[in-house]
PDB file of C-alpha atoms in Angstrom:
ATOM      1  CA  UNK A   1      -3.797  10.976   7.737  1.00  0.00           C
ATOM      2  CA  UNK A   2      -5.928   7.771   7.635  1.00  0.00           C
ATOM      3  CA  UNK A   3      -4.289   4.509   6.980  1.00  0.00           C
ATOM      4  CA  UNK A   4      -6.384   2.506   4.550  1.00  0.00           C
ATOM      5  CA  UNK A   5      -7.835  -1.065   5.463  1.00  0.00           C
ATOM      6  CA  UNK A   6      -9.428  -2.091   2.640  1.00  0.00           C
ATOM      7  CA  UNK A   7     -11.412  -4.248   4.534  1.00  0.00           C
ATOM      8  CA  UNK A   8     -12.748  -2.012   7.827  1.00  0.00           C
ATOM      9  CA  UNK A   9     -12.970   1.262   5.073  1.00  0.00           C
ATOM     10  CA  UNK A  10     -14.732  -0.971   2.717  1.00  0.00           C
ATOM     11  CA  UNK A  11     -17.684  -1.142   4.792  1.00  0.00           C
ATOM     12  CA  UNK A  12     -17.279   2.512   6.651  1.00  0.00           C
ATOM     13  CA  UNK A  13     -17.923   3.898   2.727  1.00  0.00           C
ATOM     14  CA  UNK A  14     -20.115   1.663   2.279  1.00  0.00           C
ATOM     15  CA  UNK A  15     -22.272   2.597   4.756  1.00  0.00           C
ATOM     16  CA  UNK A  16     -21.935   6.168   3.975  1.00  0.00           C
ATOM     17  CA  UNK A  17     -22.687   6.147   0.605  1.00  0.00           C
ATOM     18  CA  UNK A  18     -26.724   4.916   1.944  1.00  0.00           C
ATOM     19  CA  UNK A  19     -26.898   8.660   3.708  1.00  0.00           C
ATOM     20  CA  UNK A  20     -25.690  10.251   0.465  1.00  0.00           C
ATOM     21  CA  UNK A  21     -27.223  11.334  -3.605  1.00  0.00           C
ATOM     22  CA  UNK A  22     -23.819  11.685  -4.621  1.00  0.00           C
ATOM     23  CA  UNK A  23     -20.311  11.817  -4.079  1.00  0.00           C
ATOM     24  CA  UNK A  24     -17.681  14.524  -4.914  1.00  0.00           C
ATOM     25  CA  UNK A  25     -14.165  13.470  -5.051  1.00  0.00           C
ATOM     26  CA  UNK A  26     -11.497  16.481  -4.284  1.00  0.00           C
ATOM     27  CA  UNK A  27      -8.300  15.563  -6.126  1.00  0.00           C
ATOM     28  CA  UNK A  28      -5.022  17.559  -6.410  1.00  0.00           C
ATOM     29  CA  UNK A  29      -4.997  19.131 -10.132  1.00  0.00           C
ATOM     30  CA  UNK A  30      -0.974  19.321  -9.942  1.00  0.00           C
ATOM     31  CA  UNK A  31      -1.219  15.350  -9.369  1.00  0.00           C
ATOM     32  CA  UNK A  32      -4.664  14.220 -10.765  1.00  0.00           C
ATOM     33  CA  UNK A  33      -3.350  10.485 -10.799  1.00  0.00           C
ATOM     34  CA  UNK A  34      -1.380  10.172  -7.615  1.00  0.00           C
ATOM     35  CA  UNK A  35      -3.975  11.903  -5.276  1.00  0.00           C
ATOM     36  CA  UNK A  36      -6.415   9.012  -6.307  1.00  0.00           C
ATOM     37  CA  UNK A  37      -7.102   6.181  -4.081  1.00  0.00           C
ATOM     38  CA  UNK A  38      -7.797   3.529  -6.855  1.00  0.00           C
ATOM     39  CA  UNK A  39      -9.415   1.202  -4.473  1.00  0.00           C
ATOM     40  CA  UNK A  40     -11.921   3.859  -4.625  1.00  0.00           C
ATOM     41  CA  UNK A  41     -13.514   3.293  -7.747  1.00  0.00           C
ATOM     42  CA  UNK A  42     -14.385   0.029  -7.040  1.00  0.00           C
ATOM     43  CA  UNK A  43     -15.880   0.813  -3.741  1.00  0.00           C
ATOM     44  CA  UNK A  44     -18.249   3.670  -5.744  1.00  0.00           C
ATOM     45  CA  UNK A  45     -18.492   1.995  -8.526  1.00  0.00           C
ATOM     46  CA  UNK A  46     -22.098   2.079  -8.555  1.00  0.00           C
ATOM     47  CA  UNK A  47     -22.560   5.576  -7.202  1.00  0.00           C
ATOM     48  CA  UNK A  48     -22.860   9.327  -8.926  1.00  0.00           C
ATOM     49  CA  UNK A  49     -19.916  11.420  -8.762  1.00  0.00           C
ATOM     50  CA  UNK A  50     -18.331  14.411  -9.688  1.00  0.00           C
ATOM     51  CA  UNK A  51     -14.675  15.138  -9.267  1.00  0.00           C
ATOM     52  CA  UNK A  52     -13.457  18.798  -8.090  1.00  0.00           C
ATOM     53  CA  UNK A  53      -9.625  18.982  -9.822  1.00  0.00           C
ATOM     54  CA  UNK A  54      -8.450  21.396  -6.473  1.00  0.00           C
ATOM     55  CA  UNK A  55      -5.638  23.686  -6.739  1.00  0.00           C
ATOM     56  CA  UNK A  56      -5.816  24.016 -10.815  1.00  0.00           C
ATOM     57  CA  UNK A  57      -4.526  27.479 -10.465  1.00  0.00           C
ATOM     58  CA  UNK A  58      -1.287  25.741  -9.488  1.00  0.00           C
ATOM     59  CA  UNK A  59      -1.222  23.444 -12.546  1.00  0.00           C
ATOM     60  CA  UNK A  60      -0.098  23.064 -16.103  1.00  0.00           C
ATOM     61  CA  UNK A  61      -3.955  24.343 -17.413  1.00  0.00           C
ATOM     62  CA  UNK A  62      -3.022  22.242 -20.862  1.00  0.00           C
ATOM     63  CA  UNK A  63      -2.902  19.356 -18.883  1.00  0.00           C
ATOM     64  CA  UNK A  64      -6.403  20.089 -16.450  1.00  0.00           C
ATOM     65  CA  UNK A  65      -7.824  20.359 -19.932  1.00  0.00           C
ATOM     66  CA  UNK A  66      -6.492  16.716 -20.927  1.00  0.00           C
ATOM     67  CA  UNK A  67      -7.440  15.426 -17.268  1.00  0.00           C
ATOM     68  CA  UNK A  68     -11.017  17.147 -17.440  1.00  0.00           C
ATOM     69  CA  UNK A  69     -11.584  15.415 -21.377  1.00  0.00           C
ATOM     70  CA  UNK A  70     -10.007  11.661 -19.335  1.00  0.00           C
ATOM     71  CA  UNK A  71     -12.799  11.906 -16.801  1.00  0.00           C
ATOM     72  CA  UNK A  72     -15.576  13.177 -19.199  1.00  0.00           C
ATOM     73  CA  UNK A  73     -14.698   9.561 -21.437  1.00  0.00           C
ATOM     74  CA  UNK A  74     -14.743   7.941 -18.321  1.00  0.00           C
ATOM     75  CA  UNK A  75     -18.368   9.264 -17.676  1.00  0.00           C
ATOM     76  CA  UNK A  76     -17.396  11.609 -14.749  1.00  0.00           C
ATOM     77  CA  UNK A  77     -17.887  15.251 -14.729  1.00  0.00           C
ATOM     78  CA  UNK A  78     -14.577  17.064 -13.212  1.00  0.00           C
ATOM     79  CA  UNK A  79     -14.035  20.378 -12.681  1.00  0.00           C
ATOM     80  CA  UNK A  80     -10.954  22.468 -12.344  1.00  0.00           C
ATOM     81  CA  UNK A  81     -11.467  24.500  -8.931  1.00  0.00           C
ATOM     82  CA  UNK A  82      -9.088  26.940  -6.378  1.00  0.00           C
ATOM     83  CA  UNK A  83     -10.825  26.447  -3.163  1.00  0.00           C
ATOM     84  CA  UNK A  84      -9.491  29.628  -1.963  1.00  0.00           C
ATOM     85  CA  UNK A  85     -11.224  31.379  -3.985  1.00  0.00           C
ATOM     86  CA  UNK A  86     -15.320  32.176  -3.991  1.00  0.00           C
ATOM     87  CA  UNK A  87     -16.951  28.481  -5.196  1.00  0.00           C
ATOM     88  CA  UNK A  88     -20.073  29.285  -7.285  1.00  0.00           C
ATOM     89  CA  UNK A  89     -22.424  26.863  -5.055  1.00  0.00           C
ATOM     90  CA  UNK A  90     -25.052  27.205  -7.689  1.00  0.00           C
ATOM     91  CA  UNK A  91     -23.129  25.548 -10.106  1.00  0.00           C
ATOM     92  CA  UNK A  92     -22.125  22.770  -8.394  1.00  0.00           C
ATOM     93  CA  UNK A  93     -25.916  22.222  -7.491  1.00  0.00           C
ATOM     94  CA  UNK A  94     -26.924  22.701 -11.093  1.00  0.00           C
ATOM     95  CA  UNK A  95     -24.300  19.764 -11.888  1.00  0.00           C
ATOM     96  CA  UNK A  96     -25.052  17.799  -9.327  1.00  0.00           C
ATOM     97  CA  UNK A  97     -28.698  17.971 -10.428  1.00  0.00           C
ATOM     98  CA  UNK A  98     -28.167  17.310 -14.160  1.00  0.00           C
ATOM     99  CA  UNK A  99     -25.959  14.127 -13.011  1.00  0.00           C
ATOM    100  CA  UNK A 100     -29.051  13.094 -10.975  1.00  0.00           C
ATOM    101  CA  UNK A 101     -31.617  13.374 -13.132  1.00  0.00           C
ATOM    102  CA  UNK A 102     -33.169  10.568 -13.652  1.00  0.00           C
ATOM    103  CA  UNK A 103     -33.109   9.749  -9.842  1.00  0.00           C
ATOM    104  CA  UNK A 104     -34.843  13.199  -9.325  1.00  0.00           C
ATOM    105  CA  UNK A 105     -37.181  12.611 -11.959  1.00  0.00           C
ATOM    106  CA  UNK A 106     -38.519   9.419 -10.256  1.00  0.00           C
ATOM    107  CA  UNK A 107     -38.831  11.251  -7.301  1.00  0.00           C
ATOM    108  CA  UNK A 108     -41.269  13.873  -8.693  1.00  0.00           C
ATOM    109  CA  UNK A 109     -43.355  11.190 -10.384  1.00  0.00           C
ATOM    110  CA  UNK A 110     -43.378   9.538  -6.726  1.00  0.00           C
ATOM    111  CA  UNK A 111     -44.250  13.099  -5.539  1.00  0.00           C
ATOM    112  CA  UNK A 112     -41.539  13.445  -3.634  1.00  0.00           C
ATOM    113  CA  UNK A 113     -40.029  17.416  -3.103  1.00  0.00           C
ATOM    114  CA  UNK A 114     -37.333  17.213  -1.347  1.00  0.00           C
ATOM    115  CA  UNK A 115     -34.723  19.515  -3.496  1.00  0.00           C
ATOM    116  CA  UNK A 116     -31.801  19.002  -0.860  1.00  0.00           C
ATOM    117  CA  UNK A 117     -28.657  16.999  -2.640  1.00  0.00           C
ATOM    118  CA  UNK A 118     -26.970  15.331  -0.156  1.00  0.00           C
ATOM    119  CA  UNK A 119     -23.203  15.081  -1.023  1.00  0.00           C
ATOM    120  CA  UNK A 120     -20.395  12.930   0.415  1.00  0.00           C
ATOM    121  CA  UNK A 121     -16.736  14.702   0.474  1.00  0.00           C
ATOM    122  CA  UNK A 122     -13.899  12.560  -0.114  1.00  0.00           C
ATOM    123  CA  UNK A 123     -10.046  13.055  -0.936  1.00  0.00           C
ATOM    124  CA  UNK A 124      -6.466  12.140  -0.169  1.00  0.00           C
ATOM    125  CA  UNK A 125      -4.842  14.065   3.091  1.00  0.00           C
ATOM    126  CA  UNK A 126      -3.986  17.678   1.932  1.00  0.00           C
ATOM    127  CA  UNK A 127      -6.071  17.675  -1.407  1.00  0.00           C
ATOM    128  CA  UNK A 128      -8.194  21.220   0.473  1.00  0.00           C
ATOM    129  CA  UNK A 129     -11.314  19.184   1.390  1.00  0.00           C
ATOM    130  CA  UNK A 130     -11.697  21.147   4.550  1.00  0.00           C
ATOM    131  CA  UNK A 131     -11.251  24.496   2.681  1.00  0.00           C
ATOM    132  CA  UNK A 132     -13.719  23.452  -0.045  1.00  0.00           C
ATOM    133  CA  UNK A 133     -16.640  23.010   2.179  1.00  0.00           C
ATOM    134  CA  UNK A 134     -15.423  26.296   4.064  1.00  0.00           C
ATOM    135  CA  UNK A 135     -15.367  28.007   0.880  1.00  0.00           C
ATOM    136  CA  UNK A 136     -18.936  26.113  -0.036  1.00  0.00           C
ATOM    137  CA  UNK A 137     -20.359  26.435   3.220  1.00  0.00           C
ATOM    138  CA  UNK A 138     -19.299  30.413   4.015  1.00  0.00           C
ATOM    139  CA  UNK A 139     -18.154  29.558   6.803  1.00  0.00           C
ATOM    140  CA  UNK A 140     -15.360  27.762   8.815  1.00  0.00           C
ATOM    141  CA  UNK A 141     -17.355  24.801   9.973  1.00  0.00           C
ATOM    142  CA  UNK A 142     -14.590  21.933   8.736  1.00  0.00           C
ATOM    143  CA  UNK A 143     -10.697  22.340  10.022  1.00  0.00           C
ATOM    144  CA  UNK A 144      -8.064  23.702   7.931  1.00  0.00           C
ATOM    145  CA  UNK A 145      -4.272  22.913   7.851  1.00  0.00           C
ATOM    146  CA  UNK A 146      -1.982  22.625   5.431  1.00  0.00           C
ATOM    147  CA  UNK A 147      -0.861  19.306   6.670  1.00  0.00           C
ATOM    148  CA  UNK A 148      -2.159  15.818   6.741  1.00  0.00           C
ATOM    149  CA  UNK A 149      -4.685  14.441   8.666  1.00  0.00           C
ATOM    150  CA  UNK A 150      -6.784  17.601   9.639  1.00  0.00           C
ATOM    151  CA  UNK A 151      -9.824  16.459   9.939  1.00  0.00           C
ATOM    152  CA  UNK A 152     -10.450  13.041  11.913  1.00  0.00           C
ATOM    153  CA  UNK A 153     -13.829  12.285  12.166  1.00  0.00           C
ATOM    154  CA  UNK A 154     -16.928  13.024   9.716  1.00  0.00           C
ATOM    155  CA  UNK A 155     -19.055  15.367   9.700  1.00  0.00           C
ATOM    156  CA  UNK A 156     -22.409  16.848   8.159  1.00  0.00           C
ATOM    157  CA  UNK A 157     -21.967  20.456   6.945  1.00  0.00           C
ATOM    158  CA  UNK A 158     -24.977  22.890   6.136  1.00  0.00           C
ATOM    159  CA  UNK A 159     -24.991  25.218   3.343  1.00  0.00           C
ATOM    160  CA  UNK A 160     -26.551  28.085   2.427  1.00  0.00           C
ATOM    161  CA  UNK A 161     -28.116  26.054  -0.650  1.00  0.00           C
ATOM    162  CA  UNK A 162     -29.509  23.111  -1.477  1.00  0.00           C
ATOM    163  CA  UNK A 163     -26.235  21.121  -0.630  1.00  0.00           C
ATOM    164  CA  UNK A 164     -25.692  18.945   2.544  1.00  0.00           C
ATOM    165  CA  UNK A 165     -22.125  18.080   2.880  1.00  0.00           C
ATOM    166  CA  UNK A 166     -20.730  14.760   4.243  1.00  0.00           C
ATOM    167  CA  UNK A 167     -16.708  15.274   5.320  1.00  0.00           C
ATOM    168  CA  UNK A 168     -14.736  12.178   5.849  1.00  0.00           C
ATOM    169  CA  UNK A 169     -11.485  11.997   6.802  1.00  0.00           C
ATOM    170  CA  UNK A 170      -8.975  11.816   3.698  1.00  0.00           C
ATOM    171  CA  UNK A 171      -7.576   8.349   3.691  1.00  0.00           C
ATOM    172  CA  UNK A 172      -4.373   7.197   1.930  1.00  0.00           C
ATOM    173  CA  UNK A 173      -3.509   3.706   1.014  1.00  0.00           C
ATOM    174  CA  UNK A 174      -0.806   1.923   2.806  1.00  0.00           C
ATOM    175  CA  UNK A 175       0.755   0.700  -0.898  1.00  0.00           C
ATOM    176  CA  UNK A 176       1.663   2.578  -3.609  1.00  0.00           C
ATOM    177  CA  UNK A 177       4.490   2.723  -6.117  1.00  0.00           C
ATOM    178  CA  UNK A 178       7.542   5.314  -5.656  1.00  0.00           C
ATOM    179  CA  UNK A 179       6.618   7.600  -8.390  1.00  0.00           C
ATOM    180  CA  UNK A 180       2.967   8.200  -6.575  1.00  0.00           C
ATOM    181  CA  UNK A 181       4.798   8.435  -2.867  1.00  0.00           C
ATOM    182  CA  UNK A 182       7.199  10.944  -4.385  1.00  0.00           C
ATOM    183  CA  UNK A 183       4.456  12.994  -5.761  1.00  0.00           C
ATOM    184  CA  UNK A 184       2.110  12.749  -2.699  1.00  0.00           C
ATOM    185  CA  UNK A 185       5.286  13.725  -0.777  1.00  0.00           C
ATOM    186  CA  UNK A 186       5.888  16.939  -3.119  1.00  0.00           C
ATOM    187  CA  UNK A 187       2.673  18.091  -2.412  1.00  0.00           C
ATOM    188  CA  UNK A 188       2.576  17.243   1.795  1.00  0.00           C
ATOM    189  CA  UNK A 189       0.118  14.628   1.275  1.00  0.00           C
ATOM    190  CA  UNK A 190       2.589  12.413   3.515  1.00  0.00           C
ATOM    191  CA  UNK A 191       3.644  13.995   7.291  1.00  0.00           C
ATOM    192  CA  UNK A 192       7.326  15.707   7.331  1.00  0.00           C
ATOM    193  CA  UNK A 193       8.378  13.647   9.743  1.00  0.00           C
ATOM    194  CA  UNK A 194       8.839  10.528   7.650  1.00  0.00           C
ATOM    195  CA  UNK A 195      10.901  11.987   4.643  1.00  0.00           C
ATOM    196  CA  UNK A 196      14.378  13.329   3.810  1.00  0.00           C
ATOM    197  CA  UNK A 197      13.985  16.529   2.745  1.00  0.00           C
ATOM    198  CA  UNK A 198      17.077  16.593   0.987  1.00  0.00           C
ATOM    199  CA  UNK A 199      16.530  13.526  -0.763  1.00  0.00           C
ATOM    200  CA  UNK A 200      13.328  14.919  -1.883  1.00  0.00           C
ATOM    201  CA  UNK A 201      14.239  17.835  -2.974  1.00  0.00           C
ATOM    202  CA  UNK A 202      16.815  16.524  -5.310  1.00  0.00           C
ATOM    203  CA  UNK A 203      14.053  14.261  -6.576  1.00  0.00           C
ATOM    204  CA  UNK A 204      11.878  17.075  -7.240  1.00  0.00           C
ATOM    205  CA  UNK A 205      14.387  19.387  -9.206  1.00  0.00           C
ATOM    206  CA  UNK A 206      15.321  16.291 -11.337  1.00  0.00           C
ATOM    207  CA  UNK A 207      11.324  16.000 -12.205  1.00  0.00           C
ATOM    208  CA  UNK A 208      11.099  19.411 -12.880  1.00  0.00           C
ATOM    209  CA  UNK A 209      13.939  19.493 -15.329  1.00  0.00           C
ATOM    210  CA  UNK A 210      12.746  16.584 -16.888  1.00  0.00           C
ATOM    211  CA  UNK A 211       9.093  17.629 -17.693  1.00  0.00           C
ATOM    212  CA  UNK A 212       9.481  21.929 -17.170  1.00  0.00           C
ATOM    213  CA  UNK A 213      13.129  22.979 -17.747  1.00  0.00           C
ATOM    214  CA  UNK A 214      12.305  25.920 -19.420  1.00  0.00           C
ATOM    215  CA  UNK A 215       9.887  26.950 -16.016  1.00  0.00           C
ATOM    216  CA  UNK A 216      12.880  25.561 -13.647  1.00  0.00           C
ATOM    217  CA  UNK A 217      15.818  27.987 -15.760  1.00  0.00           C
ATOM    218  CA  UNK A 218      12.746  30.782 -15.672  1.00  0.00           C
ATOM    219  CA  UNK A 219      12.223  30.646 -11.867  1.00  0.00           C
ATOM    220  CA  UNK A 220      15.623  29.857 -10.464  1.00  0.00           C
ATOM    221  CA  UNK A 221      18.066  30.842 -13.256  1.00  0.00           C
ATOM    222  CA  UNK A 222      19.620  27.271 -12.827  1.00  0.00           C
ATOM    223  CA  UNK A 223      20.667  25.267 -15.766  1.00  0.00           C
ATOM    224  CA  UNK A 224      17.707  23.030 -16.526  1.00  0.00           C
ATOM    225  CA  UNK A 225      19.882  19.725 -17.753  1.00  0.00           C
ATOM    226  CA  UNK A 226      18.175  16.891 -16.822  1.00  0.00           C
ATOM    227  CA  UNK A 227      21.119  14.795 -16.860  1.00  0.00           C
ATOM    228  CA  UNK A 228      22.937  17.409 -14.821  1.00  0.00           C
ATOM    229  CA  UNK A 229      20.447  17.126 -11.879  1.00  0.00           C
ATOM    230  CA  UNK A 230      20.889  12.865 -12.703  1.00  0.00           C
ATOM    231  CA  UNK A 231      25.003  13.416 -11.733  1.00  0.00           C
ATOM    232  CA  UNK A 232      23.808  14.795  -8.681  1.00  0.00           C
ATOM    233  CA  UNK A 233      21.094  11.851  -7.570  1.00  0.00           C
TER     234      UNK A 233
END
């Protein structure tokens, strides 16, 4: 895990974004707002994107489908994704190509052919960056953990397409409210080694039996009262 410094990271994106067409921003589906760096949209404000919603075979689908119709108002195309699972490359080309075309366009009428899309990677620790472009790539050129902080450097990633891939490492800010460190915690966006379990799980049970108590009394045959798992907290 990368601390953020506004500031130094700033100008490290910055500076990235020159080598790149477009960026592709791998959230956590089961979290769409709390695996979001916000500072993020101001620093590619002025940049294409596309947003992969990761692990969406994990999530509430009624709610990808509300998240997916957010980021199409907001002018972005999302997609829900499971990285583990064989990416159609060709469509995320064919996307990437629609969202560029008017830049592509100008390059024809310059006579430019150059039909490589260069695309930069980014994404909160543990969002499945490194499996995406393993998954996109065919093969295991980009580390994979499930933990934080995997990969620590960035790196350019061949395809077999049209698609150059820049990795970064994933970068969490140093700030955030409790509701979005809880749910970064949940999901081991944030290293072990700071948390109390125990607390955390208790947290986690009351959340569930607030928003799914029918899934919770499904799963675990518990009783699903919200203000039961309240007593305990």
């Amino acid at each position: 895990m990368v601390p953020w410094s506004y500031e130094k990271d700033q100008g490290r994106y910055r500076k990235n974004l020159k080598l790149v067409d477009i960026v592709l921003e791998i959230i956590d589906a089961r979290i769409p707002e709390s695996s979001r760096n916000p500072m993020l949209d101001d620093i590619l404000a002025d940049k294409s994107r596309m947003i992969i919603m990761n692990k969406s075979d994990l999530a509430d689908s009624k709610e990808n489908q509300k998240w997916i119709n957010k980021f199409k108002n907001d002018g972005i195309v999302a997609l829900p994704m499971n990285s583990k699972e064989r990416i159609n490359v060709g469509k995320i080309y064919d996307i990437a190509r629609d969202i560029l075309a008017e830049k592509l366009k100008k390059h024809e009428e310059k006579d430019i052919d150059n039909p490589i899309i260069r695309v930069m990677i980014v994404g909160e620790p543990n969002s499945g960056k490194s499996t995406f472009i393993n998954n996109v790539a065919q093969r295991k050129g980009a580390r994979v953990g499930n933990r934080p902080g995997v990969t620590q450097t960035k790196q350019w990633i061949k395809t077999n397409s049209n698609l150059q891939l820049l990795d970064t490492p994933g970068v969490i800010w140093p700030k955030f409210d409790d509701r979005t460190g809880l749910h970064l915690s949940y999901t081991n966006a944030i290293k072990d080694e700071i948390l109390n379990i125990e607390d955390l799980t208790l947290y986690f049970i009351r959340e569930l039996a607030e928003e799914y108590p029918e899934n919770l009394k499904e799963r675990y045959g518990v009783d699903s009262n919200a203000e039961a798992v309240n007593i305990i907290l």
